[in-house]
mmCIF file of C-alpha atoms and ligand atoms in Angstrom:
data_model
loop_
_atom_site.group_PDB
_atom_site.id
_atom_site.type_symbol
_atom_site.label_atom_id
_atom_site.label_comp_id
_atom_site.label_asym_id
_atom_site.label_seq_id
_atom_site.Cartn_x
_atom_site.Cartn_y
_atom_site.Cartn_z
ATOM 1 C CA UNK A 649 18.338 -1.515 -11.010
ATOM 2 C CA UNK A 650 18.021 -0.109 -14.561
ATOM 3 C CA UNK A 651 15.154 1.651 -15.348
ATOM 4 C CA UNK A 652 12.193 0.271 -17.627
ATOM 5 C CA UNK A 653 12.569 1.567 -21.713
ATOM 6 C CA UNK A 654 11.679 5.051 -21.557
ATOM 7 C CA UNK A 655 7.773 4.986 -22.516
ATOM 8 C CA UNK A 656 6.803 1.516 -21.343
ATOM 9 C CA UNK A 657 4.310 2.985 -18.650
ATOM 10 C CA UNK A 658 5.434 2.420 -15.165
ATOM 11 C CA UNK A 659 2.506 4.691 -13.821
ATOM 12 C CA UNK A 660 -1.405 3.730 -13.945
ATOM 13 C CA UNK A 661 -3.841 6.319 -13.638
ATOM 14 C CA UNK A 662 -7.524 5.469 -13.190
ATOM 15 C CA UNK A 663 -10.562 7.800 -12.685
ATOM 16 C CA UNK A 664 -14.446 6.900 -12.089
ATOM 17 C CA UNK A 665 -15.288 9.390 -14.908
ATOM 18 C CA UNK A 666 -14.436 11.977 -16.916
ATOM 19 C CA UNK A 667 -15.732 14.486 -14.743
ATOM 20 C CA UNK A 668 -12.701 13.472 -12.843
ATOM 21 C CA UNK A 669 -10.134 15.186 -15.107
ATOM 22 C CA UNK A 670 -9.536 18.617 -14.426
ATOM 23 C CA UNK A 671 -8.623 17.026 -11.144
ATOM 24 C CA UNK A 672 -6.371 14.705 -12.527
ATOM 25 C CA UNK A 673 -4.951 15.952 -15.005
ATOM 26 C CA UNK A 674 -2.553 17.363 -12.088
ATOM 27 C CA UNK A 675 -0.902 13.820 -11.986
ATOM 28 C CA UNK A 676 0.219 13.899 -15.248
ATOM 29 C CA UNK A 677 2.106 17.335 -15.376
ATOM 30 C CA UNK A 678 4.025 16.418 -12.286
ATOM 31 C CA UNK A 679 4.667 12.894 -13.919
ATOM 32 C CA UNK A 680 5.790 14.694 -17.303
ATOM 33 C CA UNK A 681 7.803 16.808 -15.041
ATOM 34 C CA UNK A 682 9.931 13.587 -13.354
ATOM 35 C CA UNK A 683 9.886 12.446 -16.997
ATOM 36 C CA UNK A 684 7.825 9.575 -15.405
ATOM 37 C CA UNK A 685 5.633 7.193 -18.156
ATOM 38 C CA UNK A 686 2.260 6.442 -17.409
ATOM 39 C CA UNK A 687 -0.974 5.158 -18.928
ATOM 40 C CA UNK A 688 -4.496 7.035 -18.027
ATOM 41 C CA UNK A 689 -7.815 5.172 -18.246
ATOM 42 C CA UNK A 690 -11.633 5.447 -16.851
ATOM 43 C CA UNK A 691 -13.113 2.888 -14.676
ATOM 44 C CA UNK A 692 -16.113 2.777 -12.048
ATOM 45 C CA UNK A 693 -16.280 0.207 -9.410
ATOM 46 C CA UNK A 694 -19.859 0.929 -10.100
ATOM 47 C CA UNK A 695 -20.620 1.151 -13.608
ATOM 48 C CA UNK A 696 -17.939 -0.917 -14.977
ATOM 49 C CA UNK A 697 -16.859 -3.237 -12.231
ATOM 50 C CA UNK A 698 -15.889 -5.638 -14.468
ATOM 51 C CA UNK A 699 -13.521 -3.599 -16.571
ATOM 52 C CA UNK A 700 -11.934 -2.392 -13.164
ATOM 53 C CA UNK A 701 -10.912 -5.909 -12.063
ATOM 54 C CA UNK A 702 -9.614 -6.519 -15.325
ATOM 55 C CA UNK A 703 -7.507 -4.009 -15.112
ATOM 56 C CA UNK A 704 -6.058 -4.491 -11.725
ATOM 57 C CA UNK A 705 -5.533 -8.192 -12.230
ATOM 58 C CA UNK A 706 -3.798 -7.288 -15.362
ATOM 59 C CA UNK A 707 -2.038 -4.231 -13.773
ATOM 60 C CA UNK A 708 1.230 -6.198 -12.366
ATOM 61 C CA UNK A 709 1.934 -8.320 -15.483
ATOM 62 C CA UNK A 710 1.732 -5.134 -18.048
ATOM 63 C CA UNK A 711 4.477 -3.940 -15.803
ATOM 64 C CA UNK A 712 2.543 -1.460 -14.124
ATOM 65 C CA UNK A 713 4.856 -0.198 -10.659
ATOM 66 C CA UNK A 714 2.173 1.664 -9.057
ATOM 67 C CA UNK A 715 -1.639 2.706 -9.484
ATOM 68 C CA UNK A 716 -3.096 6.241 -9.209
ATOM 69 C CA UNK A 717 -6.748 6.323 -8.223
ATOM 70 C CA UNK A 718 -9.306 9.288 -8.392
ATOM 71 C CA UNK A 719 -13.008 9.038 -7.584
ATOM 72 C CA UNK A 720 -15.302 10.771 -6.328
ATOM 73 C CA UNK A 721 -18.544 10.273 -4.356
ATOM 74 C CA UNK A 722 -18.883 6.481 -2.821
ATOM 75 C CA UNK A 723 -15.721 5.861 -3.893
ATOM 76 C CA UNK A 724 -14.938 2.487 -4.203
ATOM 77 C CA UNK A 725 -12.378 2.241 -7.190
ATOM 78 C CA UNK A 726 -9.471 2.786 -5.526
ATOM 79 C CA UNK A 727 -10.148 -0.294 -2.941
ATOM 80 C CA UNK A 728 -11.663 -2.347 -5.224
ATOM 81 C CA UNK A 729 -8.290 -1.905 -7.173
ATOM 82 C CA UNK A 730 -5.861 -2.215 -4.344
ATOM 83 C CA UNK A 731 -8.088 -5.978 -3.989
ATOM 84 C CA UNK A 732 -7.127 -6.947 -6.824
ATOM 85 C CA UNK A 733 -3.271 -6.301 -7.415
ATOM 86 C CA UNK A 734 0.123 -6.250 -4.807
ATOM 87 C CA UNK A 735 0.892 -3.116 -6.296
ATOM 88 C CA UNK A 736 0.602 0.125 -4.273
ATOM 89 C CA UNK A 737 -2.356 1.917 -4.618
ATOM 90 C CA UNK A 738 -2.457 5.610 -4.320
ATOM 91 C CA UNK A 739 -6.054 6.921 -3.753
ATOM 92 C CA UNK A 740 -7.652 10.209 -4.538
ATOM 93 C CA UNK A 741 -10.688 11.232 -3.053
ATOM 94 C CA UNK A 742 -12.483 13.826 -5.462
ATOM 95 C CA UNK A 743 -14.797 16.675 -4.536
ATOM 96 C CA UNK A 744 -17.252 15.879 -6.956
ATOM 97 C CA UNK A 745 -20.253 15.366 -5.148
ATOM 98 C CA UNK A 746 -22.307 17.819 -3.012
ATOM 99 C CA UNK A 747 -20.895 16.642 0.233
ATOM 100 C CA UNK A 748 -17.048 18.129 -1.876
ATOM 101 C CA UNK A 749 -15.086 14.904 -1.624
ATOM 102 C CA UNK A 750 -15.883 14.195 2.250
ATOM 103 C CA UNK A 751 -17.597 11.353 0.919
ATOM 104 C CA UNK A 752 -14.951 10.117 -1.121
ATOM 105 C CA UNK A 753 -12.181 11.231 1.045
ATOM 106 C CA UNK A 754 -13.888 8.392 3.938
ATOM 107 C CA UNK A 755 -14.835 5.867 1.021
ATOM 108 C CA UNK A 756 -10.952 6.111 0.313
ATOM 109 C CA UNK A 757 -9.541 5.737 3.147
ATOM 110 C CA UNK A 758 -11.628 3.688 5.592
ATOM 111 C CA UNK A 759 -10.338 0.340 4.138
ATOM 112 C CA UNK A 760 -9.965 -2.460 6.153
ATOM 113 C CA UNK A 761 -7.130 -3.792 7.184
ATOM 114 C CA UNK A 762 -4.966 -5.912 4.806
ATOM 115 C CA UNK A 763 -6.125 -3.541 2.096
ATOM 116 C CA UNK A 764 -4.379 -0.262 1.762
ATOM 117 C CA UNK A 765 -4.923 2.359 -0.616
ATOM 118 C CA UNK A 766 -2.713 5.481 0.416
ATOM 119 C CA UNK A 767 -4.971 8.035 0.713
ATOM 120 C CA UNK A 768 -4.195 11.357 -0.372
ATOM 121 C CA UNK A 769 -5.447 15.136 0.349
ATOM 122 C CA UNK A 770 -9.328 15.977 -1.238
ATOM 123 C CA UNK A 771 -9.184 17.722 -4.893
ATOM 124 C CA UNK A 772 -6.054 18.918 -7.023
ATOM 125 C CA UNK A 773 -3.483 18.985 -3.948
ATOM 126 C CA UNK A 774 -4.227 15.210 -3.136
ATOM 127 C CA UNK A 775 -3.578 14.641 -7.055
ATOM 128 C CA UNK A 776 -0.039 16.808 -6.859
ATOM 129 C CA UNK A 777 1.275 14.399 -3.891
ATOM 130 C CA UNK A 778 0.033 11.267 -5.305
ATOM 131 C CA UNK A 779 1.949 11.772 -8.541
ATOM 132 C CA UNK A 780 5.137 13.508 -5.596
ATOM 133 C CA UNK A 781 4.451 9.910 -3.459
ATOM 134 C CA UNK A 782 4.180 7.619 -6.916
ATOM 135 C CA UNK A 783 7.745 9.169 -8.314
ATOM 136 C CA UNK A 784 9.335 8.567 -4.506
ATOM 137 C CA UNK A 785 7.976 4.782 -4.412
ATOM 138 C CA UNK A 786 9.870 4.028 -8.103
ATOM 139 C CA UNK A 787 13.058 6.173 -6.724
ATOM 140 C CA UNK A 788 13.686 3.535 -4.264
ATOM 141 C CA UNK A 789 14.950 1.596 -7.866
ATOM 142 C CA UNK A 790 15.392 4.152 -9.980
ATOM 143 C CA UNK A 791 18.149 6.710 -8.809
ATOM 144 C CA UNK A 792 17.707 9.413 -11.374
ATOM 145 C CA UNK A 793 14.076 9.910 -9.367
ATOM 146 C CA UNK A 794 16.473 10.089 -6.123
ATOM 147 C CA UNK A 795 18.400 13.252 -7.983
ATOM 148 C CA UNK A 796 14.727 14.616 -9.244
ATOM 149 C CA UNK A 797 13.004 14.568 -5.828
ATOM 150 C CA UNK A 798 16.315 16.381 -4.034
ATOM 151 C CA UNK A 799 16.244 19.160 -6.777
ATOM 152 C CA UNK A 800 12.152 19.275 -6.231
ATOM 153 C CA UNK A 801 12.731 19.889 -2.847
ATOM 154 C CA UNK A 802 15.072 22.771 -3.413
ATOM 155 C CA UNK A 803 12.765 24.158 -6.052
ATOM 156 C CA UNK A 804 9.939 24.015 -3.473
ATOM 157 C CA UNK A 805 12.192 25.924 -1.033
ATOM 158 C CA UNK A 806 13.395 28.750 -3.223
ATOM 159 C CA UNK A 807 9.852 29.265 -4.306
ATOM 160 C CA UNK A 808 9.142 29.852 -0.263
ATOM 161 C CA UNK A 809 12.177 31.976 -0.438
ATOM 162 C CA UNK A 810 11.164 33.996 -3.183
ATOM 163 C CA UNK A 811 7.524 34.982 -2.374
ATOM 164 C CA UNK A 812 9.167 36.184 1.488
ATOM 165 C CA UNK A 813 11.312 38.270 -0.710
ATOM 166 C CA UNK A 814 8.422 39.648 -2.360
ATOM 167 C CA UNK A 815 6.435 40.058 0.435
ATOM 168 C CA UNK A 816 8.609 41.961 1.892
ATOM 169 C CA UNK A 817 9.097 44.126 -0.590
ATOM 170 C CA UNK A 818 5.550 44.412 -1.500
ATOM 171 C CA UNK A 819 2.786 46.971 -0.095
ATOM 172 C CA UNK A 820 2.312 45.732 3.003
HETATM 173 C C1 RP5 B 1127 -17.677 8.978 -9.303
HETATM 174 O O1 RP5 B 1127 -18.821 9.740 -9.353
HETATM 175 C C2 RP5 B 1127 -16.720 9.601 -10.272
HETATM 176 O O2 RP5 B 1127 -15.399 9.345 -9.875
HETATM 177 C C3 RP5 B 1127 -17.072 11.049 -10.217
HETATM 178 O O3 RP5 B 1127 -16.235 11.764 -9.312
HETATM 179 C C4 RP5 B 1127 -18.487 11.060 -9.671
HETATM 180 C C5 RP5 B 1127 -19.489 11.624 -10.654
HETATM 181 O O4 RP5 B 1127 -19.386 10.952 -11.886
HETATM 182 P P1 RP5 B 1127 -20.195 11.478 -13.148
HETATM 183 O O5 RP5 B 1127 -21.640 11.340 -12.800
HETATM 184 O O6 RP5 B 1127 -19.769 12.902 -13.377
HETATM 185 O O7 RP5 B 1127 -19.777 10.575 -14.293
HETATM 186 O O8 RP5 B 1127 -17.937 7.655 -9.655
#
């Protein structure tokens, strides 16, 4: 299947605040790096619940492929998102609070079933594999992703490769 005009956003990104975006932010350089479009925007399933179901219900029919979710603390966004739309919702839980994302990381996850958000690692590694997960769920239609992910992998590798090297020469 051909892929979407280059800039139409095929990614949603949604955070509870602001506070939330040295976290995410990590999302959008590995989307810039797949060359992946995507639209960012704050909502709180607690302080804005009605913007948040607006833009879930909307989500789908703006052509939206998958959602990104960060919050932090009693975080509901993510599962009050993933009620409101069939498209896959990635969740993750932020260390925000001063329980550092253990609170969000259960709020995130512990949905019931019929409901799932895919719930990623606490803090900036959860936000690097949500944007990884998001680019492999629109590869299954978009085969230049297929090409990206296989060279990522590699990349990943030689990096391992490299720092051995380096090790091994180093001082220890
Ligand atoms: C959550 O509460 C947000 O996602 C954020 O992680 C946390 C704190 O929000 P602020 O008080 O910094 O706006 O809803």
């Amino acid at each position: 299947m051909a892929e979407k005009k280059r800039g139409e956003p095929l990614v949603g990104i949604v955070m509870g605040s602001d506070s939330d975006l040295p976290v995410m932010e990590e999302v959008g350089k590995i989307l810039d790096q797949f060359d992946v479009s995507y639209e960012v925007t704050l909502s709180s399933a607690h302080r804005s619940p009605d913007r948040t179901i607006r833009y879930a219900k909307s989500a789908e029919e703006r052509g939206l492929e998958v959602i990104i979710v960060g919050a932090g603390a009693a975080a509901h966004l993510a599962g009050v998102i993933a009620s409101e739309t069939i498209l896959p919702v990635i969740g993750i839980p932020i260390d925000s609070s001063p329980l550092k994302g253990v609170d969000s990381l259960l709020s995130t996850v512990q949905m019931p079933g019929g409901v799932p958000v895919a719930t990623m690692a606490i803090g900036r590694a959860g936000a690097r594999n949500a944007a990884i997960l998001a680019v492999q769920i629109l590869a299954l239609k978009i085969p230049r992703l297929k090409e990206a992910l296989k060279a990522y992998k590699e990349q990943l590798a030689r990096e391992v490769e490299e720092k051995a090297e380096g090790i091994r020469k180093g001082s220890m």
